[in-house]
Amino acid sequence: MKQAKLLTTQERKRLAAVIDSKRHATRNHTAVALSFYAGLRACEIAALRIGDVFDETGEVRDTIHLRAAQTKGNEAATVLVNKRLSQQLRKYEPPLVWRRPRSKDTGLWKRRTLGRDIRTNYV
C-alpha cells in the first residue's frame, strides 16, 4: 500500500492560514484534525454523527466508533481520540448547542443554508 504524503511544517502552516481565511474556519480545522490525528477518510468524516463524537453530556468521547456503513472497507472500526483532536472537537462543539436541540443520530456537519448533512466533496 502506498504511504500517505506527510505535510512539512511550512505546508501545515500554509494550510492553517488558508482555513483561517475562510468562512467556516472552526468547522474546517475540525475536519482536517479528524483526518490528521485520527486518520479518517473524507467519506468517514462526512458520515460522522453527533453521537459518534460527543456523549450525552456533550463531552468529547475517548473513542469514535465507526459503523461498517461509515467506512470505505465496510468494516466497523474504533478510532482513539488523542489530546489535540479532543481540544479541536471541543472548539467545534458550541455551534451544536446554539441551534435547536438535535438527536445524537443527527449528522455532525450540516449545510447551513439547507440544514442537510454535508457530502464527501465538502470535506
PDB file of N, CA and C in Angstrom, residues 41-104:
ATOM      1  N   ARG A  41     -10.846   9.061   6.606  1.00  0.00           N
ATOM      2  CA  ARG A  41     -11.013   9.469   5.208  1.00  0.00           C
ATOM      3  C   ARG A  41     -12.160  10.471   5.115  1.00  0.00           C
ATOM      4  N   ALA A  42     -12.227  11.172   3.987  1.00  0.00           N
ATOM      5  CA  ALA A  42     -13.275  12.182   3.782  1.00  0.00           C
ATOM      6  C   ALA A  42     -14.664  11.570   3.933  1.00  0.00           C
ATOM      7  N   CYS A  43     -14.885  10.369   3.382  1.00  0.00           N
ATOM      8  CA  CYS A  43     -16.207   9.744   3.474  1.00  0.00           C
ATOM      9  C   CYS A  43     -16.551   9.399   4.923  1.00  0.00           C
ATOM     10  N   GLU A  44     -15.548   9.049   5.724  1.00  0.00           N
ATOM     11  CA  GLU A  44     -15.776   8.725   7.130  1.00  0.00           C
ATOM     12  C   GLU A  44     -16.054   9.992   7.944  1.00  0.00           C
ATOM     13  N   ILE A  45     -15.358  11.070   7.622  1.00  0.00           N
ATOM     14  CA  ILE A  45     -15.583  12.351   8.301  1.00  0.00           C
ATOM     15  C   ILE A  45     -16.987  12.855   7.993  1.00  0.00           C
ATOM     16  N   ALA A  46     -17.383  12.795   6.732  1.00  0.00           N
ATOM     17  CA  ALA A  46     -18.710  13.277   6.323  1.00  0.00           C
ATOM     18  C   ALA A  46     -19.828  12.449   6.947  1.00  0.00           C
ATOM     19  N   ALA A  47     -19.571  11.178   7.236  1.00  0.00           N
ATOM     20  CA  ALA A  47     -20.603  10.283   7.770  1.00  0.00           C
ATOM     21  C   ALA A  47     -20.745  10.351   9.291  1.00  0.00           C
ATOM     22  N   LEU A  48     -19.894  11.102   9.967  1.00  0.00           N
ATOM     23  CA  LEU A  48     -19.955  11.159  11.434  1.00  0.00           C
ATOM     24  C   LEU A  48     -21.269  11.744  11.930  1.00  0.00           C
ATOM     25  N   ARG A  49     -21.745  11.196  13.034  1.00  0.00           N
ATOM     26  CA  ARG A  49     -22.957  11.665  13.704  1.00  0.00           C
ATOM     27  C   ARG A  49     -22.561  12.295  15.038  1.00  0.00           C
ATOM     28  N   ILE A  50     -23.410  13.147  15.571  1.00  0.00           N
ATOM     29  CA  ILE A  50     -23.130  13.792  16.848  1.00  0.00           C
ATOM     30  C   ILE A  50     -22.822  12.750  17.920  1.00  0.00           C
ATOM     31  N   GLY A  51     -23.611  11.681  17.975  1.00  0.00           N
ATOM     32  CA  GLY A  51     -23.420  10.631  18.974  1.00  0.00           C
ATOM     33  C   GLY A  51     -22.140   9.836  18.804  1.00  0.00           C
ATOM     34  N   ASP A  52     -21.529   9.888  17.621  1.00  0.00           N
ATOM     35  CA  ASP A  52     -20.253   9.206  17.403  1.00  0.00           C
ATOM     36  C   ASP A  52     -19.118   9.935  18.115  1.00  0.00           C
ATOM     37  N   VAL A  53     -19.241  11.249  18.230  1.00  0.00           N
ATOM     38  CA  VAL A  53     -18.153  12.093  18.718  1.00  0.00           C
ATOM     39  C   VAL A  53     -18.397  12.627  20.130  1.00  0.00           C
ATOM     40  N   PHE A  54     -19.655  12.969  20.440  1.00  0.00           N
ATOM     41  CA  PHE A  54     -19.995  13.553  21.743  1.00  0.00           C
ATOM     42  C   PHE A  54     -20.916  12.613  22.515  1.00  0.00           C
ATOM     43  N   ASP A  55     -20.692  12.527  23.839  1.00  0.00           N
ATOM     44  CA  ASP A  55     -21.577  11.698  24.662  1.00  0.00           C
ATOM     45  C   ASP A  55     -22.839  12.483  25.021  1.00  0.00           C
ATOM     46  N   GLU A  56     -23.687  11.896  25.866  1.00  0.00           N
ATOM     47  CA  GLU A  56     -24.978  12.501  26.210  1.00  0.00           C
ATOM     48  C   GLU A  56     -24.832  13.835  26.943  1.00  0.00           C
ATOM     49  N   THR A  57     -23.693  14.028  27.623  1.00  0.00           N
ATOM     50  CA  THR A  57     -23.473  15.272  28.365  1.00  0.00           C
ATOM     51  C   THR A  57     -22.802  16.346  27.513  1.00  0.00           C
ATOM     52  N   GLY A  58     -22.467  16.017  26.270  1.00  0.00           N
ATOM     53  CA  GLY A  58     -21.817  16.979  25.385  1.00  0.00           C
ATOM     54  C   GLY A  58     -20.303  16.931  25.424  1.00  0.00           C
ATOM     55  N   GLU A  59     -19.746  15.990  26.195  1.00  0.00           N
ATOM     56  CA  GLU A  59     -18.289  15.846  26.266  1.00  0.00           C
ATOM     57  C   GLU A  59     -17.786  15.030  25.079  1.00  0.00           C
ATOM     58  N   VAL A  60     -16.547  15.290  24.687  1.00  0.00           N
ATOM     59  CA  VAL A  60     -15.927  14.544  23.589  1.00  0.00           C
ATOM     60  C   VAL A  60     -15.634  13.127  24.070  1.00  0.00           C
ATOM     61  N   ARG A  61     -15.994  12.152  23.271  1.00  0.00           N
ATOM     62  CA  ARG A  61     -15.729  10.747  23.615  1.00  0.00           C
ATOM     63  C   ARG A  61     -14.228  10.449  23.512  1.00  0.00           C
ATOM     64  N   ASP A  62     -13.768   9.422  24.232  1.00  0.00           N
ATOM     65  CA  ASP A  62     -12.368   8.992  24.165  1.00  0.00           C
ATOM     66  C   ASP A  62     -12.094   8.201  22.899  1.00  0.00           C
ATOM     67  N   THR A  63     -13.144   7.581  22.365  1.00  0.00           N
ATOM     68  CA  THR A  63     -13.025   6.811  21.126  1.00  0.00           C
ATOM     69  C   THR A  63     -14.202   7.139  20.212  1.00  0.00           C
ATOM     70  N   ILE A  64     -13.956   7.009  18.933  1.00  0.00           N
ATOM     71  CA  ILE A  64     -15.021   7.170  17.942  1.00  0.00           C
ATOM     72  C   ILE A  64     -15.257   5.792  17.341  1.00  0.00           C
ATOM     73  N   HIS A  65     -16.486   5.307  17.437  1.00  0.00           N
ATOM     74  CA  HIS A  65     -16.840   4.008  16.872  1.00  0.00           C
ATOM     75  C   HIS A  65     -17.515   4.242  15.525  1.00  0.00           C
ATOM     76  N   LEU A  66     -16.870   3.757  14.470  1.00  0.00           N
ATOM     77  CA  LEU A  66     -17.425   3.887  13.126  1.00  0.00           C
ATOM     78  C   LEU A  66     -18.174   2.610  12.766  1.00  0.00           C
ATOM     79  N   ARG A  67     -19.393   2.759  12.317  1.00  0.00           N
ATOM     80  CA  ARG A  67     -20.174   1.613  11.861  1.00  0.00           C
ATOM     81  C   ARG A  67     -19.674   1.185  10.480  1.00  0.00           C
ATOM     82  N   ALA A  68     -19.952  -0.039  10.120  1.00  0.00           N
ATOM     83  CA  ALA A  68     -19.498  -0.566   8.832  1.00  0.00           C
ATOM     84  C   ALA A  68     -19.953   0.310   7.671  1.00  0.00           C
ATOM     85  N   ALA A  69     -21.166   0.835   7.750  1.00  0.00           N
ATOM     86  CA  ALA A  69     -21.697   1.668   6.671  1.00  0.00           C
ATOM     87  C   ALA A  69     -20.943   2.990   6.532  1.00  0.00           C
ATOM     88  N   GLN A  70     -20.203   3.395   7.560  1.00  0.00           N
ATOM     89  CA  GLN A  70     -19.478   4.666   7.537  1.00  0.00           C
ATOM     90  C   GLN A  70     -18.071   4.545   6.967  1.00  0.00           C
ATOM     91  N   THR A  71     -17.570   3.328   6.797  1.00  0.00           N
ATOM     92  CA  THR A  71     -16.178   3.151   6.392  1.00  0.00           C
ATOM     93  C   THR A  71     -16.056   2.707   4.945  1.00  0.00           C
ATOM     94  N   LYS A  72     -14.887   2.953   4.380  1.00  0.00           N
ATOM     95  CA  LYS A  72     -14.626   2.580   2.996  1.00  0.00           C
ATOM     96  C   LYS A  72     -14.636   1.057   2.822  1.00  0.00           C
ATOM     97  N   GLY A  73     -14.037   0.347   3.769  1.00  0.00           N
ATOM     98  CA  GLY A  73     -13.930  -1.102   3.668  1.00  0.00           C
ATOM     99  C   GLY A  73     -15.145  -1.865   4.151  1.00  0.00           C
ATOM    100  N   ASN A  74     -16.208  -1.150   4.542  1.00  0.00           N
ATOM    101  CA  ASN A  74     -17.437  -1.770   5.032  1.00  0.00           C
ATOM    102  C   ASN A  74     -17.203  -2.642   6.267  1.00  0.00           C
ATOM    103  N   GLU A  75     -16.240  -2.231   7.097  1.00  0.00           N
ATOM    104  CA  GLU A  75     -15.972  -2.919   8.354  1.00  0.00           C
ATOM    105  C   GLU A  75     -15.987  -1.892   9.473  1.00  0.00           C
ATOM    106  N   ALA A  76     -16.612  -2.234  10.587  1.00  0.00           N
ATOM    107  CA  ALA A  76     -16.655  -1.326  11.734  1.00  0.00           C
ATOM    108  C   ALA A  76     -15.236  -1.063  12.233  1.00  0.00           C
ATOM    109  N   ALA A  77     -15.028   0.110  12.808  1.00  0.00           N
ATOM    110  CA  ALA A  77     -13.700   0.474  13.303  1.00  0.00           C
ATOM    111  C   ALA A  77     -13.836   1.338  14.554  1.00  0.00           C
ATOM    112  N   THR A  78     -12.799   1.298  15.371  1.00  0.00           N
ATOM    113  CA  THR A  78     -12.723   2.147  16.551  1.00  0.00           C
ATOM    114  C   THR A  78     -11.488   3.024  16.415  1.00  0.00           C
ATOM    115  N   VAL A  79     -11.670   4.322  16.622  1.00  0.00           N
ATOM    116  CA  VAL A  79     -10.586   5.289  16.482  1.00  0.00           C
ATOM    117  C   VAL A  79     -10.375   5.974  17.827  1.00  0.00           C
ATOM    118  N   LEU A  80      -9.140   6.025  18.280  1.00  0.00           N
ATOM    119  CA  LEU A  80      -8.826   6.708  19.534  1.00  0.00           C
ATOM    120  C   LEU A  80      -8.755   8.212  19.297  1.00  0.00           C
ATOM    121  N   VAL A  81      -9.260   8.973  20.246  1.00  0.00           N
ATOM    122  CA  VAL A  81      -9.236  10.435  20.160  1.00  0.00           C
ATOM    123  C   VAL A  81      -8.092  10.932  21.037  1.00  0.00           C
ATOM    124  N   ASN A  82      -7.055  11.491  20.402  1.00  0.00           N
ATOM    125  CA  ASN A  82      -5.927  11.999  21.184  1.00  0.00           C
ATOM    126  C   ASN A  82      -6.216  13.404  21.715  1.00  0.00           C
ATOM    127  N   LYS A  83      -5.278  13.940  22.482  1.00  0.00           N
ATOM    128  CA  LYS A  83      -5.476  15.226  23.160  1.00  0.00           C
ATOM    129  C   LYS A  83      -5.720  16.369  22.169  1.00  0.00           C
ATOM    130  N   ARG A  84      -4.918  16.449  21.115  1.00  0.00           N
ATOM    131  CA  ARG A  84      -5.075  17.528  20.129  1.00  0.00           C
ATOM    132  C   ARG A  84      -6.436  17.475  19.448  1.00  0.00           C
ATOM    133  N   LEU A  85      -6.844  16.274  19.063  1.00  0.00           N
ATOM    134  CA  LEU A  85      -8.135  16.118  18.397  1.00  0.00           C
ATOM    135  C   LEU A  85      -9.272  16.464  19.357  1.00  0.00           C
ATOM    136  N   SER A  86      -9.162  16.022  20.590  1.00  0.00           N
ATOM    137  CA  SER A  86     -10.185  16.320  21.588  1.00  0.00           C
ATOM    138  C   SER A  86     -10.335  17.828  21.788  1.00  0.00           C
ATOM    139  N   GLN A  87      -9.221  18.540  21.847  1.00  0.00           N
ATOM    140  CA  GLN A  87      -9.266  20.001  22.004  1.00  0.00           C
ATOM    141  C   GLN A  87      -9.968  20.657  20.823  1.00  0.00           C
ATOM    142  N   GLN A  88      -9.665  20.199  19.610  1.00  0.00           N
ATOM    143  CA  GLN A  88     -10.289  20.786  18.422  1.00  0.00           C
ATOM    144  C   GLN A  88     -11.780  20.459  18.376  1.00  0.00           C
ATOM    145  N   LEU A  89     -12.155  19.250  18.759  1.00  0.00           N
ATOM    146  CA  LEU A  89     -13.571  18.883  18.780  1.00  0.00           C
ATOM    147  C   LEU A  89     -14.336  19.721  19.806  1.00  0.00           C
ATOM    148  N   ARG A  90     -13.713  20.038  20.931  1.00  0.00           N
ATOM    149  CA  ARG A  90     -14.351  20.905  21.926  1.00  0.00           C
ATOM    150  C   ARG A  90     -14.581  22.306  21.371  1.00  0.00           C
ATOM    151  N   LYS A  91     -13.664  22.780  20.536  1.00  0.00           N
ATOM    152  CA  LYS A  91     -13.843  24.097  19.906  1.00  0.00           C
ATOM    153  C   LYS A  91     -15.030  24.077  18.949  1.00  0.00           C
ATOM    154  N   TYR A  92     -15.246  22.944  18.287  1.00  0.00           N
ATOM    155  CA  TYR A  92     -16.332  22.845  17.311  1.00  0.00           C
ATOM    156  C   TYR A  92     -17.677  22.622  17.987  1.00  0.00           C
ATOM    157  N   GLU A  93     -17.693  22.072  19.168  1.00  0.00           N
ATOM    158  CA  GLU A  93     -18.929  21.687  19.849  1.00  0.00           C
ATOM    159  C   GLU A  93     -19.922  22.819  20.068  1.00  0.00           C
ATOM    160  N   PRO A  94     -19.529  24.029  20.472  1.00  0.00           N
ATOM    161  CA  PRO A  94     -20.537  25.060  20.753  1.00  0.00           C
ATOM    162  C   PRO A  94     -21.554  25.324  19.651  1.00  0.00           C
ATOM    163  N   PRO A  95     -21.182  25.328  18.363  1.00  0.00           N
ATOM    164  CA  PRO A  95     -22.222  25.565  17.356  1.00  0.00           C
ATOM    165  C   PRO A  95     -23.374  24.562  17.425  1.00  0.00           C
ATOM    166  N   LEU A  96     -23.127  23.372  17.952  1.00  0.00           N
ATOM    167  CA  LEU A  96     -24.190  22.377  18.067  1.00  0.00           C
ATOM    168  C   LEU A  96     -25.223  22.819  19.098  1.00  0.00           C
ATOM    169  N   VAL A  97     -24.791  23.550  20.105  1.00  0.00           N
ATOM    170  CA  VAL A  97     -25.676  23.989  21.177  1.00  0.00           C
ATOM    171  C   VAL A  97     -26.470  25.230  20.767  1.00  0.00           C
ATOM    172  N   TRP A  98     -25.896  26.077  19.920  1.00  0.00           N
ATOM    173  CA  TRP A  98     -26.550  27.323  19.536  1.00  0.00           C
ATOM    174  C   TRP A  98     -27.847  27.100  18.784  1.00  0.00           C
ATOM    175  N   ARG A  99     -27.893  26.034  18.018  1.00  0.00           N
ATOM    176  CA  ARG A  99     -29.085  25.767  17.219  1.00  0.00           C
ATOM    177  C   ARG A  99     -30.051  24.894  18.012  1.00  0.00           C
ATOM    178  N   ARG A 100     -31.197  24.627  17.424  1.00  0.00           N
ATOM    179  CA  ARG A 100     -32.193  23.809  18.126  1.00  0.00           C
ATOM    180  C   ARG A 100     -31.596  22.454  18.520  1.00  0.00           C
ATOM    181  N   PRO A 101     -32.115  21.842  19.580  1.00  0.00           N
ATOM    182  CA  PRO A 101     -31.582  20.555  20.038  1.00  0.00           C
ATOM    183  C   PRO A 101     -31.625  19.512  18.923  1.00  0.00           C
ATOM    184  N   ARG A 102     -30.601  18.705  18.890  1.00  0.00           N
ATOM    185  CA  ARG A 102     -30.512  17.679  17.848  1.00  0.00           C
ATOM    186  C   ARG A 102     -30.385  16.300  18.473  1.00  0.00           C
ATOM    187  N   SER A 103     -30.798  15.327  17.729  1.00  0.00           N
ATOM    188  CA  SER A 103     -30.657  13.941  18.135  1.00  0.00           C
ATOM    189  C   SER A 103     -29.197  13.532  17.994  1.00  0.00           C
ATOM    190  N   LYS A 104     -28.774  12.517  18.753  1.00  0.00           N
ATOM    191  CA  LYS A 104     -27.400  12.027  18.634  1.00  0.00           C
ATOM    192  C   LYS A 104     -27.153  11.391  17.268  1.00  0.00           C
TER     193      LYS A 104
END
